[in-house]
Amino acid sequence: MGWIGLIIAFFLRSRPAQIATLALVLISTASAWPVYEFGEEGYDRVLSMTDDDGHAWLDEHQRRADQLIYFFYALAGLSALAIAVPIKWPKTSTSLVFTTILLGVVVLGMSAYIAYAGGKIRHKEFRTEPPPKKKAEG
């Protein structure tokens, strides 16, 4: 929601609205950290509720989250910079907000990619394809 608001604020050229929506982006992307941590802690509980295909999807969900979590942190950092830096250098506002919007769409796509695997863990009705193959540990 913050990302959509940020797009609107960008086109309206409203700095107060940009700050408010950047704060929403910051809070929502920073919340990826507890989600990631509690997901790690809940792995065994969720695993005990799944079948073999669900186990494969759980591992895929975890692999995707492990690979992509840093993009969420980067977006949180960028949104914080987009709030703070223009205080000293106002001309940076437009480029920082635009960059935040672009990274936001990337992170939104990554969220869908992670959630796609997560939705198949316990919901057989969403499994429209075979489970992912186990990757050899290297």
JSON list of N, CA and C in Angstrom, two decimals, residues 37-95:
[
{"chain": "A", "resi": 37, "resn": "GLU", "atom": "N", "xyz": [12.85, -14.28, 10.44]},
{"chain": "A", "resi": 37, "resn": "GLU", "atom": "CA", "xyz": [13.34, -14.94, 11.66]},
{"chain": "A", "resi": 37, "resn": "GLU", "atom": "C", "xyz": [12.31, -15.91, 12.23]},
{"chain": "A", "resi": 38, "resn": "PHE", "atom": "N", "xyz": [11.06, -15.50, 12.33]},
{"chain": "A", "resi": 38, "resn": "PHE", "atom": "CA", "xyz": [10.03, -16.39, 12.86]},
{"chain": "A", "resi": 38, "resn": "PHE", "atom": "C", "xyz": [9.73, -17.53, 11.90]},
{"chain": "A", "resi": 39, "resn": "GLY", "atom": "N", "xyz": [9.90, -17.29, 10.61]},
{"chain": "A", "resi": 39, "resn": "GLY", "atom": "CA", "xyz": [9.76, -18.37, 9.64]},
{"chain": "A", "resi": 39, "resn": "GLY", "atom": "C", "xyz": [10.81, -19.45, 9.86]},
{"chain": "A", "resi": 40, "resn": "GLU", "atom": "N", "xyz": [12.04, -19.01, 10.12]},
{"chain": "A", "resi": 40, "resn": "GLU", "atom": "CA", "xyz": [13.11, -19.97, 10.43]},
{"chain": "A", "resi": 40, "resn": "GLU", "atom": "C", "xyz": [12.76, -20.79, 11.67]},
{"chain": "A", "resi": 41, "resn": "GLU", "atom": "N", "xyz": [12.27, -20.10, 12.71]},
{"chain": "A", "resi": 41, "resn": "GLU", "atom": "CA", "xyz": [11.93, -20.78, 13.96]},
{"chain": "A", "resi": 41, "resn": "GLU", "atom": "C", "xyz": [10.75, -21.74, 13.80]},
{"chain": "A", "resi": 42, "resn": "GLY", "atom": "N", "xyz": [9.83, -21.43, 12.88]},
{"chain": "A", "resi": 42, "resn": "GLY", "atom": "CA", "xyz": [8.65, -22.26, 12.70]},
{"chain": "A", "resi": 42, "resn": "GLY", "atom": "C", "xyz": [8.81, -23.39, 11.70]},
{"chain": "A", "resi": 43, "resn": "TYR", "atom": "N", "xyz": [9.99, -23.51, 11.12]},
{"chain": "A", "resi": 43, "resn": "TYR", "atom": "CA", "xyz": [10.21, -24.51, 10.06]},
{"chain": "A", "resi": 43, "resn": "TYR", "atom": "C", "xyz": [9.78, -25.91, 10.52]},
{"chain": "A", "resi": 44, "resn": "ASP", "atom": "N", "xyz": [10.26, -26.36, 11.68]},
{"chain": "A", "resi": 44, "resn": "ASP", "atom": "CA", "xyz": [9.97, -27.72, 12.14]},
{"chain": "A", "resi": 44, "resn": "ASP", "atom": "C", "xyz": [8.48, -27.94, 12.38]},
{"chain": "A", "resi": 45, "resn": "ARG", "atom": "N", "xyz": [7.80, -26.94, 12.92]},
{"chain": "A", "resi": 45, "resn": "ARG", "atom": "CA", "xyz": [6.36, -27.08, 13.16]},
{"chain": "A", "resi": 45, "resn": "ARG", "atom": "C", "xyz": [5.60, -27.22, 11.85]},
{"chain": "A", "resi": 46, "resn": "VAL", "atom": "N", "xyz": [5.96, -26.40, 10.89]},
{"chain": "A", "resi": 46, "resn": "VAL", "atom": "CA", "xyz": [5.28, -26.47, 9.59]},
{"chain": "A", "resi": 46, "resn": "VAL", "atom": "C", "xyz": [5.62, -27.79, 8.90]},
{"chain": "A", "resi": 47, "resn": "LEU", "atom": "N", "xyz": [6.87, -28.19, 8.99]},
{"chain": "A", "resi": 47, "resn": "LEU", "atom": "CA", "xyz": [7.29, -29.45, 8.37]},
{"chain": "A", "resi": 47, "resn": "LEU", "atom": "C", "xyz": [6.48, -30.62, 8.90]},
{"chain": "A", "resi": 48, "resn": "SER", "atom": "N", "xyz": [6.17, -30.63, 10.20]},
{"chain": "A", "resi": 48, "resn": "SER", "atom": "CA", "xyz": [5.41, -31.74, 10.79]},
{"chain": "A", "resi": 48, "resn": "SER", "atom": "C", "xyz": [3.97, -31.79, 10.28]},
{"chain": "A", "resi": 49, "resn": "MET", "atom": "N", "xyz": [3.50, -30.71, 9.66]},
{"chain": "A", "resi": 49, "resn": "MET", "atom": "CA", "xyz": [2.12, -30.67, 9.15]},
{"chain": "A", "resi": 49, "resn": "MET", "atom": "C", "xyz": [2.03, -30.91, 7.65]},
{"chain": "A", "resi": 50, "resn": "THR", "atom": "N", "xyz": [3.14, -31.24, 7.00]},
{"chain": "A", "resi": 50, "resn": "THR", "atom": "CA", "xyz": [3.14, -31.35, 5.54]},
{"chain": "A", "resi": 50, "resn": "THR", "atom": "C", "xyz": [3.34, -32.78, 5.07]},
{"chain": "A", "resi": 51, "resn": "ASP", "atom": "N", "xyz": [3.00, -33.01, 3.83]},
{"chain": "A", "resi": 51, "resn": "ASP", "atom": "CA", "xyz": [3.32, -34.28, 3.18]},
{"chain": "A", "resi": 51, "resn": "ASP", "atom": "C", "xyz": [4.65, -34.11, 2.45]},
{"chain": "A", "resi": 52, "resn": "ASP", "atom": "N", "xyz": [5.06, -35.10, 1.68]},
{"chain": "A", "resi": 52, "resn": "ASP", "atom": "CA", "xyz": [6.36, -35.04, 0.99]},
{"chain": "A", "resi": 52, "resn": "ASP", "atom": "C", "xyz": [6.43, -33.89, -0.01]},
{"chain": "A", "resi": 53, "resn": "ASP", "atom": "N", "xyz": [5.36, -33.69, -0.77]},
{"chain": "A", "resi": 53, "resn": "ASP", "atom": "CA", "xyz": [5.35, -32.57, -1.72]},
{"chain": "A", "resi": 53, "resn": "ASP", "atom": "C", "xyz": [5.39, -31.23, -0.98]},
{"chain": "A", "resi": 54, "resn": "GLY", "atom": "N", "xyz": [4.65, -31.15, 0.11]},
{"chain": "A", "resi": 54, "resn": "GLY", "atom": "CA", "xyz": [4.67, -29.93, 0.92]},
{"chain": "A", "resi": 54, "resn": "GLY", "atom": "C", "xyz": [6.05, -29.65, 1.49]},
{"chain": "A", "resi": 55, "resn": "HIS", "atom": "N", "xyz": [6.77, -30.72, 1.84]},
{"chain": "A", "resi": 55, "resn": "HIS", "atom": "CA", "xyz": [8.14, -30.58, 2.34]},
{"chain": "A", "resi": 55, "resn": "HIS", "atom": "C", "xyz": [9.03, -29.96, 1.26]},
{"chain": "A", "resi": 56, "resn": "ALA", "atom": "N", "xyz": [8.87, -30.45, 0.05]},
{"chain": "A", "resi": 56, "resn": "ALA", "atom": "CA", "xyz": [9.67, -29.90, -1.06]},
{"chain": "A", "resi": 56, "resn": "ALA", "atom": "C", "xyz": [9.35, -28.42, -1.28]},
{"chain": "A", "resi": 57, "resn": "TRP", "atom": "N", "xyz": [8.06, -28.07, -1.20]},
{"chain": "A", "resi": 57, "resn": "TRP", "atom": "CA", "xyz": [7.69, -26.66, -1.37]},
{"chain": "A", "resi": 57, "resn": "TRP", "atom": "C", "xyz": [8.17, -25.81, -0.20]},
{"chain": "A", "resi": 58, "resn": "LEU", "atom": "N", "xyz": [8.16, -26.37, 1.01]},
{"chain": "A", "resi": 58, "resn": "LEU", "atom": "CA", "xyz": [8.68, -25.64, 2.18]},
{"chain": "A", "resi": 58, "resn": "LEU", "atom": "C", "xyz": [10.16, -25.33, 2.00]},
{"chain": "A", "resi": 59, "resn": "ASP", "atom": "N", "xyz": [10.91, -26.32, 1.55]},
{"chain": "A", "resi": 59, "resn": "ASP", "atom": "CA", "xyz": [12.34, -26.09, 1.31]},
{"chain": "A", "resi": 59, "resn": "ASP", "atom": "C", "xyz": [12.58, -25.06, 0.22]},
{"chain": "A", "resi": 60, "resn": "GLU", "atom": "N", "xyz": [11.73, -25.09, -0.82]},
{"chain": "A", "resi": 60, "resn": "GLU", "atom": "CA", "xyz": [11.85, -24.11, -1.90]},
{"chain": "A", "resi": 60, "resn": "GLU", "atom": "C", "xyz": [11.50, -22.71, -1.40]},
{"chain": "A", "resi": 61, "resn": "HIS", "atom": "N", "xyz": [10.46, -22.62, -0.60]},
{"chain": "A", "resi": 61, "resn": "HIS", "atom": "CA", "xyz": [10.06, -21.34, 0.00]},
{"chain": "A", "resi": 61, "resn": "HIS", "atom": "C", "xyz": [11.21, -20.78, 0.85]},
{"chain": "A", "resi": 62, "resn": "GLN", "atom": "N", "xyz": [11.82, -21.63, 1.64]},
{"chain": "A", "resi": 62, "resn": "GLN", "atom": "CA", "xyz": [12.93, -21.20, 2.48]},
{"chain": "A", "resi": 62, "resn": "GLN", "atom": "C", "xyz": [14.14, -20.79, 1.62]},
{"chain": "A", "resi": 63, "resn": "ARG", "atom": "N", "xyz": [14.43, -21.54, 0.59]},
{"chain": "A", "resi": 63, "resn": "ARG", "atom": "CA", "xyz": [15.55, -21.21, -0.29]},
{"chain": "A", "resi": 63, "resn": "ARG", "atom": "C", "xyz": [15.35, -19.84, -0.94]},
{"chain": "A", "resi": 64, "resn": "ARG", "atom": "N", "xyz": [14.15, -19.60, -1.43]},
{"chain": "A", "resi": 64, "resn": "ARG", "atom": "CA", "xyz": [13.85, -18.32, -2.07]},
{"chain": "A", "resi": 64, "resn": "ARG", "atom": "C", "xyz": [13.99, -17.17, -1.07]},
{"chain": "A", "resi": 65, "resn": "ALA", "atom": "N", "xyz": [13.46, -17.36, 0.13]},
{"chain": "A", "resi": 65, "resn": "ALA", "atom": "CA", "xyz": [13.56, -16.32, 1.15]},
{"chain": "A", "resi": 65, "resn": "ALA", "atom": "C", "xyz": [15.01, -16.07, 1.53]},
{"chain": "A", "resi": 66, "resn": "ASP", "atom": "N", "xyz": [15.79, -17.14, 1.68]},
{"chain": "A", "resi": 66, "resn": "ASP", "atom": "CA", "xyz": [17.21, -16.98, 2.02]},
{"chain": "A", "resi": 66, "resn": "ASP", "atom": "C", "xyz": [17.96, -16.18, 0.96]},
{"chain": "A", "resi": 67, "resn": "GLN", "atom": "N", "xyz": [17.64, -16.40, -0.29]},
{"chain": "A", "resi": 67, "resn": "GLN", "atom": "CA", "xyz": [18.33, -15.71, -1.38]},
{"chain": "A", "resi": 67, "resn": "GLN", "atom": "C", "xyz": [17.92, -14.25, -1.51]},
{"chain": "A", "resi": 68, "resn": "LEU", "atom": "N", "xyz": [16.66, -13.93, -1.21]},
{"chain": "A", "resi": 68, "resn": "LEU", "atom": "CA", "xyz": [16.12, -12.62, -1.57]},
{"chain": "A", "resi": 68, "resn": "LEU", "atom": "C", "xyz": [15.89, -11.66, -0.40]},
{"chain": "A", "resi": 69, "resn": "ILE", "atom": "N", "xyz": [16.08, -12.09, 0.82]},
{"chain": "A", "resi": 69, "resn": "ILE", "atom": "CA", "xyz": [15.80, -11.24, 1.98]},
{"chain": "A", "resi": 69, "resn": "ILE", "atom": "C", "xyz": [16.58, -9.93, 1.93]},
{"chain": "A", "resi": 70, "resn": "TYR", "atom": "N", "xyz": [17.77, -9.96, 1.38]},
{"chain": "A", "resi": 70, "resn": "TYR", "atom": "CA", "xyz": [18.62, -8.77, 1.38]},
{"chain": "A", "resi": 70, "resn": "TYR", "atom": "C", "xyz": [18.05, -7.64, 0.52]},
{"chain": "A", "resi": 71, "resn": "PHE", "atom": "N", "xyz": [17.24, -7.97, -0.46]},
{"chain": "A", "resi": 71, "resn": "PHE", "atom": "CA", "xyz": [16.60, -6.95, -1.27]},
{"chain": "A", "resi": 71, "resn": "PHE", "atom": "C", "xyz": [15.56, -6.17, -0.45]},
{"chain": "A", "resi": 72, "resn": "PHE", "atom": "N", "xyz": [14.90, -6.86, 0.47]},
{"chain": "A", "resi": 72, "resn": "PHE", "atom": "CA", "xyz": [13.96, -6.20, 1.36]},
{"chain": "A", "resi": 72, "resn": "PHE", "atom": "C", "xyz": [14.70, -5.22, 2.26]},
{"chain": "A", "resi": 73, "resn": "TYR", "atom": "N", "xyz": [15.84, -5.65, 2.79]},
{"chain": "A", "resi": 73, "resn": "TYR", "atom": "CA", "xyz": [16.65, -4.77, 3.63]},
{"chain": "A", "resi": 73, "resn": "TYR", "atom": "C", "xyz": [17.17, -3.57, 2.82]},
{"chain": "A", "resi": 74, "resn": "ALA", "atom": "N", "xyz": [17.54, -3.82, 1.58]},
{"chain": "A", "resi": 74, "resn": "ALA", "atom": "CA", "xyz": [18.02, -2.72, 0.73]},
{"chain": "A", "resi": 74, "resn": "ALA", "atom": "C", "xyz": [16.91, -1.70, 0.49]},
{"chain": "A", "resi": 75, "resn": "LEU", "atom": "N", "xyz": [15.69, -2.18, 0.26]},
{"chain": "A", "resi": 75, "resn": "LEU", "atom": "CA", "xyz": [14.58, -1.26, 0.05]},
{"chain": "A", "resi": 75, "resn": "LEU", "atom": "C", "xyz": [14.27, -0.48, 1.33]},
{"chain": "A", "resi": 76, "resn": "ALA", "atom": "N", "xyz": [14.37, -1.12, 2.48]},
{"chain": "A", "resi": 76, "resn": "ALA", "atom": "CA", "xyz": [14.17, -0.40, 3.74]},
{"chain": "A", "resi": 76, "resn": "ALA", "atom": "C", "xyz": [15.23, 0.69, 3.89]},
{"chain": "A", "resi": 77, "resn": "GLY", "atom": "N", "xyz": [16.48, 0.35, 3.61]},
{"chain": "A", "resi": 77, "resn": "GLY", "atom": "CA", "xyz": [17.56, 1.33, 3.69]},
{"chain": "A", "resi": 77, "resn": "GLY", "atom": "C", "xyz": [17.39, 2.46, 2.70]},
{"chain": "A", "resi": 78, "resn": "LEU", "atom": "N", "xyz": [17.01, 2.13, 1.49]},
{"chain": "A", "resi": 78, "resn": "LEU", "atom": "CA", "xyz": [16.81, 3.15, 0.46]},
{"chain": "A", "resi": 78, "resn": "LEU", "atom": "C", "xyz": [15.67, 4.08, 0.83]},
{"chain": "A", "resi": 79, "resn": "SER", "atom": "N", "xyz": [14.59, 3.53, 1.37]},
{"chain": "A", "resi": 79, "resn": "SER", "atom": "CA", "xyz": [13.47, 4.41, 1.75]},
{"chain": "A", "resi": 79, "resn": "SER", "atom": "C", "xyz": [13.87, 5.31, 2.91]},
{"chain": "A", "resi": 80, "resn": "ALA", "atom": "N", "xyz": [14.69, 4.81, 3.84]},
{"chain": "A", "resi": 80, "resn": "ALA", "atom": "CA", "xyz": [15.20, 5.67, 4.93]},
{"chain": "A", "resi": 80, "resn": "ALA", "atom": "C", "xyz": [16.07, 6.79, 4.36]},
{"chain": "A", "resi": 81, "resn": "LEU", "atom": "N", "xyz": [16.92, 6.45, 3.40]},
{"chain": "A", "resi": 81, "resn": "LEU", "atom": "CA", "xyz": [17.74, 7.48, 2.75]},
{"chain": "A", "resi": 81, "resn": "LEU", "atom": "C", "xyz": [16.89, 8.49, 2.01]},
{"chain": "A", "resi": 82, "resn": "ALA", "atom": "N", "xyz": [15.83, 8.02, 1.36]},
{"chain": "A", "resi": 82, "resn": "ALA", "atom": "CA", "xyz": [14.96, 8.92, 0.61]},
{"chain": "A", "resi": 82, "resn": "ALA", "atom": "C", "xyz": [14.19, 9.87, 1.53]},
{"chain": "A", "resi": 83, "resn": "ILE", "atom": "N", "xyz": [14.04, 9.50, 2.78]},
{"chain": "A", "resi": 83, "resn": "ILE", "atom": "CA", "xyz": [13.44, 10.40, 3.76]},
{"chain": "A", "resi": 83, "resn": "ILE", "atom": "C", "xyz": [14.47, 11.39, 4.26]},
{"chain": "A", "resi": 84, "resn": "ALA", "atom": "N", "xyz": [15.66, 10.90, 4.61]},
{"chain": "A", "resi": 84, "resn": "ALA", "atom": "CA", "xyz": [16.66, 11.71, 5.31]},
{"chain": "A", "resi": 84, "resn": "ALA", "atom": "C", "xyz": [17.53, 12.59, 4.41]},
{"chain": "A", "resi": 85, "resn": "VAL", "atom": "N", "xyz": [18.04, 12.05, 3.33]},
{"chain": "A", "resi": 85, "resn": "VAL", "atom": "CA", "xyz": [19.02, 12.77, 2.51]},
{"chain": "A", "resi": 85, "resn": "VAL", "atom": "C", "xyz": [18.48, 14.09, 1.95]},
{"chain": "A", "resi": 86, "resn": "PRO", "atom": "N", "xyz": [17.21, 14.13, 1.46]},
{"chain": "A", "resi": 86, "resn": "PRO", "atom": "CA", "xyz": [16.72, 15.41, 0.92]},
{"chain": "A", "resi": 86, "resn": "PRO", "atom": "C", "xyz": [16.58, 16.53, 1.96]},
{"chain": "A", "resi": 87, "resn": "ILE", "atom": "N", "xyz": [16.68, 16.20, 3.22]},
{"chain": "A", "resi": 87, "resn": "ILE", "atom": "CA", "xyz": [16.66, 17.26, 4.23]},
{"chain": "A", "resi": 87, "resn": "ILE", "atom": "C", "xyz": [17.87, 18.17, 4.04]},
{"chain": "A", "resi": 88, "resn": "LYS", "atom": "N", "xyz": [19.02, 17.56, 3.77]},
{"chain": "A", "resi": 88, "resn": "LYS", "atom": "CA", "xyz": [20.25, 18.32, 3.54]},
{"chain": "A", "resi": 88, "resn": "LYS", "atom": "C", "xyz": [20.41, 18.71, 2.06]},
{"chain": "A", "resi": 89, "resn": "TRP", "atom": "N", "xyz": [20.03, 17.79, 1.17]},
{"chain": "A", "resi": 89, "resn": "TRP", "atom": "CA", "xyz": [20.17, 18.00, -0.27]},
{"chain": "A", "resi": 89, "resn": "TRP", "atom": "C", "xyz": [18.81, 17.82, -0.95]},
{"chain": "A", "resi": 90, "resn": "PRO", "atom": "N", "xyz": [17.96, 18.84, -0.98]},
{"chain": "A", "resi": 90, "resn": "PRO", "atom": "CA", "xyz": [16.59, 18.72, -1.51]},
{"chain": "A", "resi": 90, "resn": "PRO", "atom": "C", "xyz": [16.50, 18.24, -2.95]},
{"chain": "A", "resi": 91, "resn": "LYS", "atom": "N", "xyz": [17.50, 18.54, -3.75]},
{"chain": "A", "resi": 91, "resn": "LYS", "atom": "CA", "xyz": [17.45, 18.15, -5.17]},
{"chain": "A", "resi": 91, "resn": "LYS", "atom": "C", "xyz": [17.54, 16.63, -5.37]},
{"chain": "A", "resi": 92, "resn": "THR", "atom": "N", "xyz": [17.95, 15.89, -4.35]},
{"chain": "A", "resi": 92, "resn": "THR", "atom": "CA", "xyz": [18.04, 14.43, -4.46]},
{"chain": "A", "resi": 92, "resn": "THR", "atom": "C", "xyz": [16.69, 13.74, -4.29]},
{"chain": "A", "resi": 93, "resn": "SER", "atom": "N", "xyz": [15.70, 14.47, -3.85]},
{"chain": "A", "resi": 93, "resn": "SER", "atom": "CA", "xyz": [14.40, 13.89, -3.52]},
{"chain": "A", "resi": 93, "resn": "SER", "atom": "C", "xyz": [13.79, 13.10, -4.68]},
{"chain": "A", "resi": 94, "resn": "THR", "atom": "N", "xyz": [13.70, 13.71, -5.84]},
{"chain": "A", "resi": 94, "resn": "THR", "atom": "CA", "xyz": [13.04, 13.07, -6.98]},
{"chain": "A", "resi": 94, "resn": "THR", "atom": "C", "xyz": [13.75, 11.78, -7.38]},
{"chain": "A", "resi": 95, "resn": "SER", "atom": "N", "xyz": [15.05, 11.81, -7.48]},
{"chain": "A", "resi": 95, "resn": "SER", "atom": "CA", "xyz": [15.78, 10.61, -7.91]},
{"chain": "A", "resi": 95, "resn": "SER", "atom": "C", "xyz": [15.70, 9.51, -6.85]}
]
